[in-house]
mmCIF file of C-alpha atoms and ligand atoms in Angstrom:
data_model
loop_
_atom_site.group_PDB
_atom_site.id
_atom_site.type_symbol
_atom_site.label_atom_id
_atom_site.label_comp_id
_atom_site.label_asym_id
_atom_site.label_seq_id
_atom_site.Cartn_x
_atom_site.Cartn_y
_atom_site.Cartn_z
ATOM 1 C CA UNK A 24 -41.346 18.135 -36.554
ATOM 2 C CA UNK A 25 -37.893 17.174 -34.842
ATOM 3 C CA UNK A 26 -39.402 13.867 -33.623
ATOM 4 C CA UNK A 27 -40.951 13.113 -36.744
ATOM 5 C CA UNK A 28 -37.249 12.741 -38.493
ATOM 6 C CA UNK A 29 -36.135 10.860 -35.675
ATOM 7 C CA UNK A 30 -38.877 8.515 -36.207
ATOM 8 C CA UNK A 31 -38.578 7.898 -39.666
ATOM 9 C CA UNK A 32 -34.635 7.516 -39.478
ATOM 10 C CA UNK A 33 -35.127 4.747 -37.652
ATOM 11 C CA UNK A 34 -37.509 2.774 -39.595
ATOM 12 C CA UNK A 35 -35.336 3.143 -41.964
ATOM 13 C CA UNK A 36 -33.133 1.831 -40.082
ATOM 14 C CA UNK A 37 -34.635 -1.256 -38.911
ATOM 15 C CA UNK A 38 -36.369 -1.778 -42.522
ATOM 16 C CA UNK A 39 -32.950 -1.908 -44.213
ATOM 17 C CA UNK A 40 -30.585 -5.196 -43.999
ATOM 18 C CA UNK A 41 -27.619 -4.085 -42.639
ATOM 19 C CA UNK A 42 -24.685 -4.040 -44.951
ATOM 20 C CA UNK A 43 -27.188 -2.374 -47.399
ATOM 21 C CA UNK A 44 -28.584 1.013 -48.785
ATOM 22 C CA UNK A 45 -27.416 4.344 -47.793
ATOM 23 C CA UNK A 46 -26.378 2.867 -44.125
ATOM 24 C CA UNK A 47 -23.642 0.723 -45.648
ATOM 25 C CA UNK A 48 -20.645 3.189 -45.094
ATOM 26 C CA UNK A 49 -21.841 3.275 -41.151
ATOM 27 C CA UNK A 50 -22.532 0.066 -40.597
ATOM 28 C CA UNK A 51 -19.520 -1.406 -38.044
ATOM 29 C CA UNK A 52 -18.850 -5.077 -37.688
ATOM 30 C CA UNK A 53 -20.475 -5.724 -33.916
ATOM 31 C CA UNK A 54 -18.125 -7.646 -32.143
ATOM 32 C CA UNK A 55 -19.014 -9.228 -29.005
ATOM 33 C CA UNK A 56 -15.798 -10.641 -26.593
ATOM 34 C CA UNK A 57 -16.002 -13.276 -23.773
ATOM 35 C CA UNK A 58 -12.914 -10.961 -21.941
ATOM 36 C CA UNK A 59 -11.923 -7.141 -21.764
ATOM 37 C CA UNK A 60 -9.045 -8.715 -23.373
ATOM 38 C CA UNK A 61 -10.235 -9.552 -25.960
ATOM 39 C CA UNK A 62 -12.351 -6.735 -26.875
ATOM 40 C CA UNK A 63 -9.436 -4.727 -26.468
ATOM 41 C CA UNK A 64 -7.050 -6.457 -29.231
ATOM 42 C CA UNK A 65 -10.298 -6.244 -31.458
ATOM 43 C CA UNK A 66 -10.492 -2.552 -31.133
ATOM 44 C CA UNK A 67 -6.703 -2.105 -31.703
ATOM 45 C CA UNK A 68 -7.054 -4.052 -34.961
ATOM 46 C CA UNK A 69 -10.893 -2.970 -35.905
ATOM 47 C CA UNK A 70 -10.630 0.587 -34.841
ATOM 48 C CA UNK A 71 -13.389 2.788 -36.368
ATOM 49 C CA UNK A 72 -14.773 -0.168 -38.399
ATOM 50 C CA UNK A 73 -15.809 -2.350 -35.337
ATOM 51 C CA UNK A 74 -18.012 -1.666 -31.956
ATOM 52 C CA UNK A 75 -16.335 -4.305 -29.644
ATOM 53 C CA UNK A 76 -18.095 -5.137 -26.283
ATOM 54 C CA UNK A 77 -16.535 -7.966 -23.660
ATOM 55 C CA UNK A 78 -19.379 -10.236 -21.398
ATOM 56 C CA UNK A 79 -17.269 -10.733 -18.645
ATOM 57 C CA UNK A 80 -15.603 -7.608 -16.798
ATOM 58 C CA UNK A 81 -11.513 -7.994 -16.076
ATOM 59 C CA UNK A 82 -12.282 -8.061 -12.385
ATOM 60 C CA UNK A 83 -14.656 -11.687 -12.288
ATOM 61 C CA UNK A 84 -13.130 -14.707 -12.647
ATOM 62 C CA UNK A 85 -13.355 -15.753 -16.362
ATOM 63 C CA UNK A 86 -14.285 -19.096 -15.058
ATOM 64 C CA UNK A 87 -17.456 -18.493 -13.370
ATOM 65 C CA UNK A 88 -19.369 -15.522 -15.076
ATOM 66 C CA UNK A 89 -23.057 -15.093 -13.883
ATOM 67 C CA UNK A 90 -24.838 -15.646 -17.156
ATOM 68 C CA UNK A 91 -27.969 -12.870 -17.485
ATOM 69 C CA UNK A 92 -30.460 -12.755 -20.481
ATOM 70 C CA UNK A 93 -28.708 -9.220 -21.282
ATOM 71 C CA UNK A 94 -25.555 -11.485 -22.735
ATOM 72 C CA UNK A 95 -28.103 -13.593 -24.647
ATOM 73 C CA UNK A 96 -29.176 -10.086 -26.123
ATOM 74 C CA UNK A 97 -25.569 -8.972 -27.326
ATOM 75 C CA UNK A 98 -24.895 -12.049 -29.052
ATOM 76 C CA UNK A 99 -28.375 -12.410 -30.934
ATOM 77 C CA UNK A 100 -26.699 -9.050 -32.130
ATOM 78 C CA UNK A 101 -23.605 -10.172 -32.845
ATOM 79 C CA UNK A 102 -21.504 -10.210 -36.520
ATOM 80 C CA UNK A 103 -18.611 -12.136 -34.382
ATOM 81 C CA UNK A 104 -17.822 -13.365 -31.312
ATOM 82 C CA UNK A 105 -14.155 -13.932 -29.913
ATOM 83 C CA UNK A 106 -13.286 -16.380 -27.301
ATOM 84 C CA UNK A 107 -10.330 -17.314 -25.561
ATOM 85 C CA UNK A 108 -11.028 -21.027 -25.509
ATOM 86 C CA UNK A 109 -9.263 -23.807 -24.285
ATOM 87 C CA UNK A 110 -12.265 -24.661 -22.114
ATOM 88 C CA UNK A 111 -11.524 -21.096 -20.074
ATOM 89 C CA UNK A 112 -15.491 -20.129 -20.729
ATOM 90 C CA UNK A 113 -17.361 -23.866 -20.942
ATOM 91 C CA UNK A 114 -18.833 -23.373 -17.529
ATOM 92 C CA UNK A 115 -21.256 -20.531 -18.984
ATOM 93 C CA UNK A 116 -20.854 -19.560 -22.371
ATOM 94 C CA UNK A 117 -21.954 -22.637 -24.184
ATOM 95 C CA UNK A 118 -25.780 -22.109 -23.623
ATOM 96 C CA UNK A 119 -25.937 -18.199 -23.740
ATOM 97 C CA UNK A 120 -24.470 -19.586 -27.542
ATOM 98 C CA UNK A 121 -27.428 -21.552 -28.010
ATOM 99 C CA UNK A 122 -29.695 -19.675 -26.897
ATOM 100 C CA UNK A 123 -29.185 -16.273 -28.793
ATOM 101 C CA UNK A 124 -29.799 -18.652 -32.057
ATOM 102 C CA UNK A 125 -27.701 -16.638 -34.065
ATOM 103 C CA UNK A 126 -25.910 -18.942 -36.679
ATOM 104 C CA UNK A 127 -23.267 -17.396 -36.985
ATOM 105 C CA UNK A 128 -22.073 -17.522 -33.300
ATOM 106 C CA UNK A 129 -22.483 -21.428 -32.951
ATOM 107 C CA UNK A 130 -18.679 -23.071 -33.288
ATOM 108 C CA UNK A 131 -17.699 -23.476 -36.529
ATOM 109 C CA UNK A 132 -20.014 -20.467 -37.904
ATOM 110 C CA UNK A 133 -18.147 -17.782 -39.582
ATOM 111 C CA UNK A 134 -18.973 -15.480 -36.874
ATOM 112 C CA UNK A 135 -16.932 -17.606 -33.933
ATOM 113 C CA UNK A 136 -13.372 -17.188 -33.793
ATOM 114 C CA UNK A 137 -11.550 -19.276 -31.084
ATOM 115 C CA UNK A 138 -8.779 -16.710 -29.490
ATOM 116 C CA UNK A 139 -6.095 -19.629 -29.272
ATOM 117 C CA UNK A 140 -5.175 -21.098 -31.960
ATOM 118 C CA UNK A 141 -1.955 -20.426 -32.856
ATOM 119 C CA UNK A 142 -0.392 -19.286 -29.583
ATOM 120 C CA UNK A 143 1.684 -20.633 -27.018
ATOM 121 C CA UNK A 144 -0.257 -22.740 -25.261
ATOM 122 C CA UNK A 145 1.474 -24.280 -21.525
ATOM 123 C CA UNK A 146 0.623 -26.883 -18.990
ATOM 124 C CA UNK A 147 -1.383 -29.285 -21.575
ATOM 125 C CA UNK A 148 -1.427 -32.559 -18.587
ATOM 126 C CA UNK A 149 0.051 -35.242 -20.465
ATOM 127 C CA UNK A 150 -2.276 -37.738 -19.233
ATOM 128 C CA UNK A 151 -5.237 -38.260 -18.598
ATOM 129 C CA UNK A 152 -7.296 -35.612 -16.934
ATOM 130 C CA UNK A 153 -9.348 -36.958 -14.107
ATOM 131 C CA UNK A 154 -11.385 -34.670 -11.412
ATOM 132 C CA UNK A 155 -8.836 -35.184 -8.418
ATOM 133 C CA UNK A 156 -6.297 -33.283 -9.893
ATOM 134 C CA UNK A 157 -9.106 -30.222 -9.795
ATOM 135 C CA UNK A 158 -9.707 -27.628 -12.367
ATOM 136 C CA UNK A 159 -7.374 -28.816 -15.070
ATOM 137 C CA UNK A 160 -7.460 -28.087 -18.326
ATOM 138 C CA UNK A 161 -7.121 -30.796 -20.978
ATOM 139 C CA UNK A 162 -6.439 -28.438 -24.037
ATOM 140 C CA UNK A 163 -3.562 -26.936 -21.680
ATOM 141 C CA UNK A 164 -3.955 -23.369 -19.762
ATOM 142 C CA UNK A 165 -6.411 -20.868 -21.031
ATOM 143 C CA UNK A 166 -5.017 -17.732 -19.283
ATOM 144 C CA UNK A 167 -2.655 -17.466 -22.121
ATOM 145 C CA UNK A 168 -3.144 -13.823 -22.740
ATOM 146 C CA UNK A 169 -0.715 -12.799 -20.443
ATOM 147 C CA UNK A 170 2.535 -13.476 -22.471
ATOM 148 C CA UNK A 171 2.270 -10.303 -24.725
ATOM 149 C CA UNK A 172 3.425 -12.387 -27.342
ATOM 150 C CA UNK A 173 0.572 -13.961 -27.452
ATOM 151 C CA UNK A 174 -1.383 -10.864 -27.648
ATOM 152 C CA UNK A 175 0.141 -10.205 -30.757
ATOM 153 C CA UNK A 176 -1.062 -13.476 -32.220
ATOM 154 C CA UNK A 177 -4.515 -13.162 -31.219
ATOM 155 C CA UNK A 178 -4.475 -10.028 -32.360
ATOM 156 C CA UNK A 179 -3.005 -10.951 -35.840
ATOM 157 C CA UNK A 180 -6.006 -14.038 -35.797
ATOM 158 C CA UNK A 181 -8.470 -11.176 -35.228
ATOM 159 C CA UNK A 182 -6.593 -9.239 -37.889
ATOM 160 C CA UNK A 183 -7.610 -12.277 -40.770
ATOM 161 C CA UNK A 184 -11.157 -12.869 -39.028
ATOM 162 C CA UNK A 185 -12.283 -9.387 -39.500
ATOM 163 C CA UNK A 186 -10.697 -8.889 -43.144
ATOM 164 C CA UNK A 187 -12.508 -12.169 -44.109
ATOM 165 C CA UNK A 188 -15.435 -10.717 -42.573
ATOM 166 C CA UNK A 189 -14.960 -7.019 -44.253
ATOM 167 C CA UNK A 190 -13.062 -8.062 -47.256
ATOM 168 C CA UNK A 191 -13.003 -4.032 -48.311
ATOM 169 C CA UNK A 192 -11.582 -2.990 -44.729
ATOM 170 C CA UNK A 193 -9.002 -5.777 -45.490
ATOM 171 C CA UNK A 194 -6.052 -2.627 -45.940
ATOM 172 C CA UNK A 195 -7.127 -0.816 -43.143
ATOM 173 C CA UNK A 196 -6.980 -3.800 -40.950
ATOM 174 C CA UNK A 197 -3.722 -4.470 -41.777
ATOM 175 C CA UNK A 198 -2.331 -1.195 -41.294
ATOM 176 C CA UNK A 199 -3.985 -1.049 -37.795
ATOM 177 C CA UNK A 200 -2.788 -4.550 -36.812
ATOM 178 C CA UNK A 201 1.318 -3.429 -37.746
ATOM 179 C CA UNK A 202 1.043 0.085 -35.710
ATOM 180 C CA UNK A 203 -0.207 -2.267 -32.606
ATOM 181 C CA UNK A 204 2.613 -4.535 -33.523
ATOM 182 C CA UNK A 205 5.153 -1.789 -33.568
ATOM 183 C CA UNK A 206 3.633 -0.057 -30.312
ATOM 184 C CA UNK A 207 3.277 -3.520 -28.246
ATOM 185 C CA UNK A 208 7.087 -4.364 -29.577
ATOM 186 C CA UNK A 209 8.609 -1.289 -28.176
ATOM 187 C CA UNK A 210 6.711 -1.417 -24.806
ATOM 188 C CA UNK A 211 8.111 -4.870 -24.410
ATOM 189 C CA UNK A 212 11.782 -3.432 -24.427
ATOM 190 C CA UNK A 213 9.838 -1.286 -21.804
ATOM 191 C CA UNK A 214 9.085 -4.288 -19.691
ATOM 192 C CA UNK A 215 11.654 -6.444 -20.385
ATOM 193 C CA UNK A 216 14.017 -4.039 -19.019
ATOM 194 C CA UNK A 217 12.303 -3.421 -16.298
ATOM 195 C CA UNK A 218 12.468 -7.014 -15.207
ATOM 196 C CA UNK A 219 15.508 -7.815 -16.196
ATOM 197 C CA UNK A 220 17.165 -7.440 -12.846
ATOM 198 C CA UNK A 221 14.907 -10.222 -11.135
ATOM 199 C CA UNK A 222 15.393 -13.203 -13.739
ATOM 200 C CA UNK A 223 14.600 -16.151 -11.286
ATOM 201 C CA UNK A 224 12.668 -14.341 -9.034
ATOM 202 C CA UNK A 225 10.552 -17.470 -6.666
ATOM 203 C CA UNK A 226 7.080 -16.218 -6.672
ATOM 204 C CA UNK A 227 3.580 -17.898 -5.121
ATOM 205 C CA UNK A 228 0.611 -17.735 -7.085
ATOM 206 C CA UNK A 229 -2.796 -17.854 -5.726
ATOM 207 C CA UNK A 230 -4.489 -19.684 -9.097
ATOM 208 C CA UNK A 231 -2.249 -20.975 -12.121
ATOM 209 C CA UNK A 232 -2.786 -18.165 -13.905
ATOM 210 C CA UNK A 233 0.736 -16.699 -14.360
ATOM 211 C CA UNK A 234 2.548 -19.765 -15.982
ATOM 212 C CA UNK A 235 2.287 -17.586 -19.239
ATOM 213 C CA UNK A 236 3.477 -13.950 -18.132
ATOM 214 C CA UNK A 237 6.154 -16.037 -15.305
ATOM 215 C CA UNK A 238 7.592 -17.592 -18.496
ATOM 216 C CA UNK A 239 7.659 -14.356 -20.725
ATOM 217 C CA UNK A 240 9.405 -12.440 -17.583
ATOM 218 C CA UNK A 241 12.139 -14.770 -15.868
ATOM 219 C CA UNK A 242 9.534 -15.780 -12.928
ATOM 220 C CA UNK A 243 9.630 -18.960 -11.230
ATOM 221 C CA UNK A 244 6.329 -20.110 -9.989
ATOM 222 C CA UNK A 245 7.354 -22.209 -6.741
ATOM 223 C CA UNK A 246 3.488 -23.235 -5.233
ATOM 224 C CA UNK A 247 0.011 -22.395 -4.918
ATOM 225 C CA UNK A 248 -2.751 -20.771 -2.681
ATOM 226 C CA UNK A 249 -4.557 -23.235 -4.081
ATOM 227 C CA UNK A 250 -4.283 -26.702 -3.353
ATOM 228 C CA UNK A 251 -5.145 -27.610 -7.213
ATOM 229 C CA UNK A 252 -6.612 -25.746 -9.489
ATOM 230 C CA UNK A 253 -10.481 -24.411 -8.090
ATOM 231 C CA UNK A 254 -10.274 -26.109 -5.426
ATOM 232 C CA UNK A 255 -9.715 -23.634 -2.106
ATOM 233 C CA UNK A 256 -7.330 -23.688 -0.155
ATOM 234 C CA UNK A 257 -7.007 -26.257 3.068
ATOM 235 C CA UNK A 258 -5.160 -25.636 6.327
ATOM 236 C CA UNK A 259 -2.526 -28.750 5.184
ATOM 237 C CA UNK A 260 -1.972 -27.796 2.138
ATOM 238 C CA UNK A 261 -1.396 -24.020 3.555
ATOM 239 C CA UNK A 262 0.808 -24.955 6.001
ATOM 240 C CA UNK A 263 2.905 -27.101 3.678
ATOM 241 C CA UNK A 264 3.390 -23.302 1.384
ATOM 242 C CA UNK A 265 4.046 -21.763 4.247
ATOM 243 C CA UNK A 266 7.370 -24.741 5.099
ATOM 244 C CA UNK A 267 8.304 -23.807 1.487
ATOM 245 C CA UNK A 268 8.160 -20.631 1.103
ATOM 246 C CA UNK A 269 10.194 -19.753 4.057
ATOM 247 C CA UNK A 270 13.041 -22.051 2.775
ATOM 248 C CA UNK A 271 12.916 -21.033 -0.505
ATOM 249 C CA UNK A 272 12.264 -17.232 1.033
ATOM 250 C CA UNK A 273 9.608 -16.469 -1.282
ATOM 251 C CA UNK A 274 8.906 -12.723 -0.724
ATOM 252 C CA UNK A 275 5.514 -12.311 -3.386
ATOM 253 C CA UNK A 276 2.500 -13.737 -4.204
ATOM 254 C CA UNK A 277 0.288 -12.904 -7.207
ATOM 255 C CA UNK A 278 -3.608 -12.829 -6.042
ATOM 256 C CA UNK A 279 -6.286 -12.614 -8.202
ATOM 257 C CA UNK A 280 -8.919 -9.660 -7.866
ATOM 258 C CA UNK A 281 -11.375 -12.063 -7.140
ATOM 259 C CA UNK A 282 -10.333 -14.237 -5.028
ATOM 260 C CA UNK A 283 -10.361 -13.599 -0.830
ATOM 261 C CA UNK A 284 -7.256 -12.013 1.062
ATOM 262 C CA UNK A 285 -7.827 -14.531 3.688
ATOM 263 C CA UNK A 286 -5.717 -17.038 3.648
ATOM 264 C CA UNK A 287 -2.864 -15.116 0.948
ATOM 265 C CA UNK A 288 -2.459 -12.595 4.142
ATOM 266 C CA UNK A 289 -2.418 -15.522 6.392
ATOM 267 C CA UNK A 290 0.188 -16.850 4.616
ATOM 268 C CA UNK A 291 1.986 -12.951 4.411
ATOM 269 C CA UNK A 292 2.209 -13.052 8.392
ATOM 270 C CA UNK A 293 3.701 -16.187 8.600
ATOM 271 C CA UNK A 294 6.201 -15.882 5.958
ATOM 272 C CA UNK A 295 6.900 -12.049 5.340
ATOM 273 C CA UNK A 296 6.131 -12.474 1.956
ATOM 274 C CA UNK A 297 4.215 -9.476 0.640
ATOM 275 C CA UNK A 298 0.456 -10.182 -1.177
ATOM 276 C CA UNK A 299 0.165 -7.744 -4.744
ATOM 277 C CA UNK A 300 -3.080 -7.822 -6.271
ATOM 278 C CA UNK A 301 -2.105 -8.193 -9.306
ATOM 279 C CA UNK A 302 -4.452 -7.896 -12.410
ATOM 280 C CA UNK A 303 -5.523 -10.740 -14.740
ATOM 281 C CA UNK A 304 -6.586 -8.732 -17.371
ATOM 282 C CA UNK A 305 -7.861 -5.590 -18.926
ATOM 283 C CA UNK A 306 -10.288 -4.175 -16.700
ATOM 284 C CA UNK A 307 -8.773 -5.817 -13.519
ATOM 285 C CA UNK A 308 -8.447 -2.138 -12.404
ATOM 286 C CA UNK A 309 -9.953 1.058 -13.723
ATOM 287 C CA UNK A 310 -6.446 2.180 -14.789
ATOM 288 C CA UNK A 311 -6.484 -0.407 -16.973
ATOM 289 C CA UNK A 312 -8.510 0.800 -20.495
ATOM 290 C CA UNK A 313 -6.252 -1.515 -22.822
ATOM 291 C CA UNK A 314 -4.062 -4.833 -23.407
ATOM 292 C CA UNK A 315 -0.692 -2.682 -23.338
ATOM 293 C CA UNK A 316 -1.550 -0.593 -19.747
ATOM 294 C CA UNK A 317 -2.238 -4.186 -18.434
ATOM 295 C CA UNK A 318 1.210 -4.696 -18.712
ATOM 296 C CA UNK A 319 2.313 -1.763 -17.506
ATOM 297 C CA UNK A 320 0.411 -1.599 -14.232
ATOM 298 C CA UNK A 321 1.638 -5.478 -13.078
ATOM 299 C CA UNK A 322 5.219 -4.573 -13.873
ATOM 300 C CA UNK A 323 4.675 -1.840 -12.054
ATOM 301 C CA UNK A 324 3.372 -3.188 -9.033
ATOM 302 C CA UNK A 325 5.851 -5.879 -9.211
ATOM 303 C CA UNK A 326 9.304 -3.628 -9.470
ATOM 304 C CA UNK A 327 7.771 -1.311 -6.521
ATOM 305 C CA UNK A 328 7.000 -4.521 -4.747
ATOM 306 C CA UNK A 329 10.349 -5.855 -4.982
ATOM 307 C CA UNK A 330 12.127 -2.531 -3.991
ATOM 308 C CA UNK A 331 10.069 -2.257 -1.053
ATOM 309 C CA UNK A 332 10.376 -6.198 -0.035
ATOM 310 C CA UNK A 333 14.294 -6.408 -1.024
ATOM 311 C CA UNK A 334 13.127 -9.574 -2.629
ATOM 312 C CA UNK A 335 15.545 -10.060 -4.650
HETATM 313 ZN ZN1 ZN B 407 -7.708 -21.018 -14.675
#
């Protein structure tokens, strides 16, 4: 009987440790990401080998992710979990950690790798952090990701993590990790080209979430929707942009997905400056299936921005 065989396959499956008996060969490292980011770079390098699945979707604000008992689910699941760190997730991932009791997961564990280690990390305050100054960071700005040259060094940290995980897949890692290398490297000539012509270009930002990409691509971030970091924005401190920006003739601003058009289209009427959604991160719109097309579609909307604005 058809579902007979169905049955038994899985009791077998659920009887045997995984890693073990005739199952081995299928059995995939489970990866489970804080970011569509992430999960991305840990398919490039884990390909076949891996199932990688991200908690938070590219269009919430990595900040402030709803926690549901379905997360607590994937990581009781989990072989690894990937975060970016630098305090990006410590409003909500912390406890979902705890809870799923899976030692592996818990900082420290084998199964945890922090995202940041080695890459370029910007705006660490140099003294100290107190709550006036808002949502700042002490270990420095978490939305690193967005200098592709950092994506190739979480990338090559997810490259070591798996291989120490999969010591046999060690090869196959590697091979996947330097065709990503080579692919990211030549759409950077891509980009870089693209922006060449607007080295300089004064931008507004509605959250400090750009000082990364701004410093990879010539852009100078000249002021804030926000009056400090999480904190909205305030008629003064609105009106002060708005004195700036039309001296300094700022012409864009960089809003994230999930943040309101209010006051960034306030700001548009009174200035001329034009508002591009722009996309924090993989899944910020459904175009955008991997690290690389992230990329793509912000340059994009930037260049057709600028030709249309004459911001230059
Ligand atoms: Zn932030």
């Amino acid at each position: 009987m058809k579902l007979g065989r169905v049955t038994t396959a899985l009791l077998f499956a659920a009887i045997l440790p995984s890693g073990a008996g005739p199952f081995a060969a299928d059995a995939k490292l489970n990866v489970v990401t804080t970011t569509e980011d992430l999960a991305s770079l840990a398919r490039e390098v884990g390909g076949d080998r891996i199932t990688a699945e991200a908690i938070a979707k590219g269009y919430q604000d990595p900040h402030f992710v709803e926690a549901k008992p379905s997360f607590i689910l994937k990581l009781q699941k989990a072989d690894l979990l990937i975060v970016v760190g630098r305090e990006l997730e410590i409003g909500w991932l912390p406890p979902l950690v705890t809870q799923s009791r899976n030692p592996k997961l818990q900082p420290g564990g084998i199964g945890y790798l922090d995202a940041s280690l080695n890459v370029r990390i910007l705006d660490v305050p140099a003294g100290q952090v107190t709550r006036a100054m808002g949502d700042v960071h002490p270990q420095g700005n978490p939305h690193y990701w967005l200098d592709p040259g950092n994506g190739r060094r979480i990338a090559q940290n997810i490259q070591k993590k798996l291989a120490e995980m999969s010591p046999g897949d060690a090869a196959y890692f590697a091979g996947r990790y330097a065709d990503f290398d080579r692919r990211l490297a030549e759409a950077e000539k891509r980009w870089d080209s693209q922006m060449a012509p607007y080295k300089g270009l004064k931008i507004v930002t509605y959250h400090r979430s750009w000082p990364n990409f701004a410093e990879r691509f010539g852009l100078d971030v000249v002021g804030y929707i926000e009056p400090r970091p999480g904190i909205p924005p305030s008629p003064g401190h609105t009106l002060d942009l708005i004195r700036e920006m039309k001296r300094l003739g700022v012409k864009i601003m960089f809003v994230e997905p999930y943040f309101d058009l209010k006051t960034p289209n306030a700001v548009a009427r009174e200035t001329g400056a034009r508002v591009l959604v722009m996309a924090p991160a993989v899944g910020g719109d459904k175009a955008i299936t991997d690290y690389i097309k992230l990329f793509d579609y912000d340059i994009s909307l930037i260049v057709t921005a600028i030709g249309q604005a004459g911001a230059k």
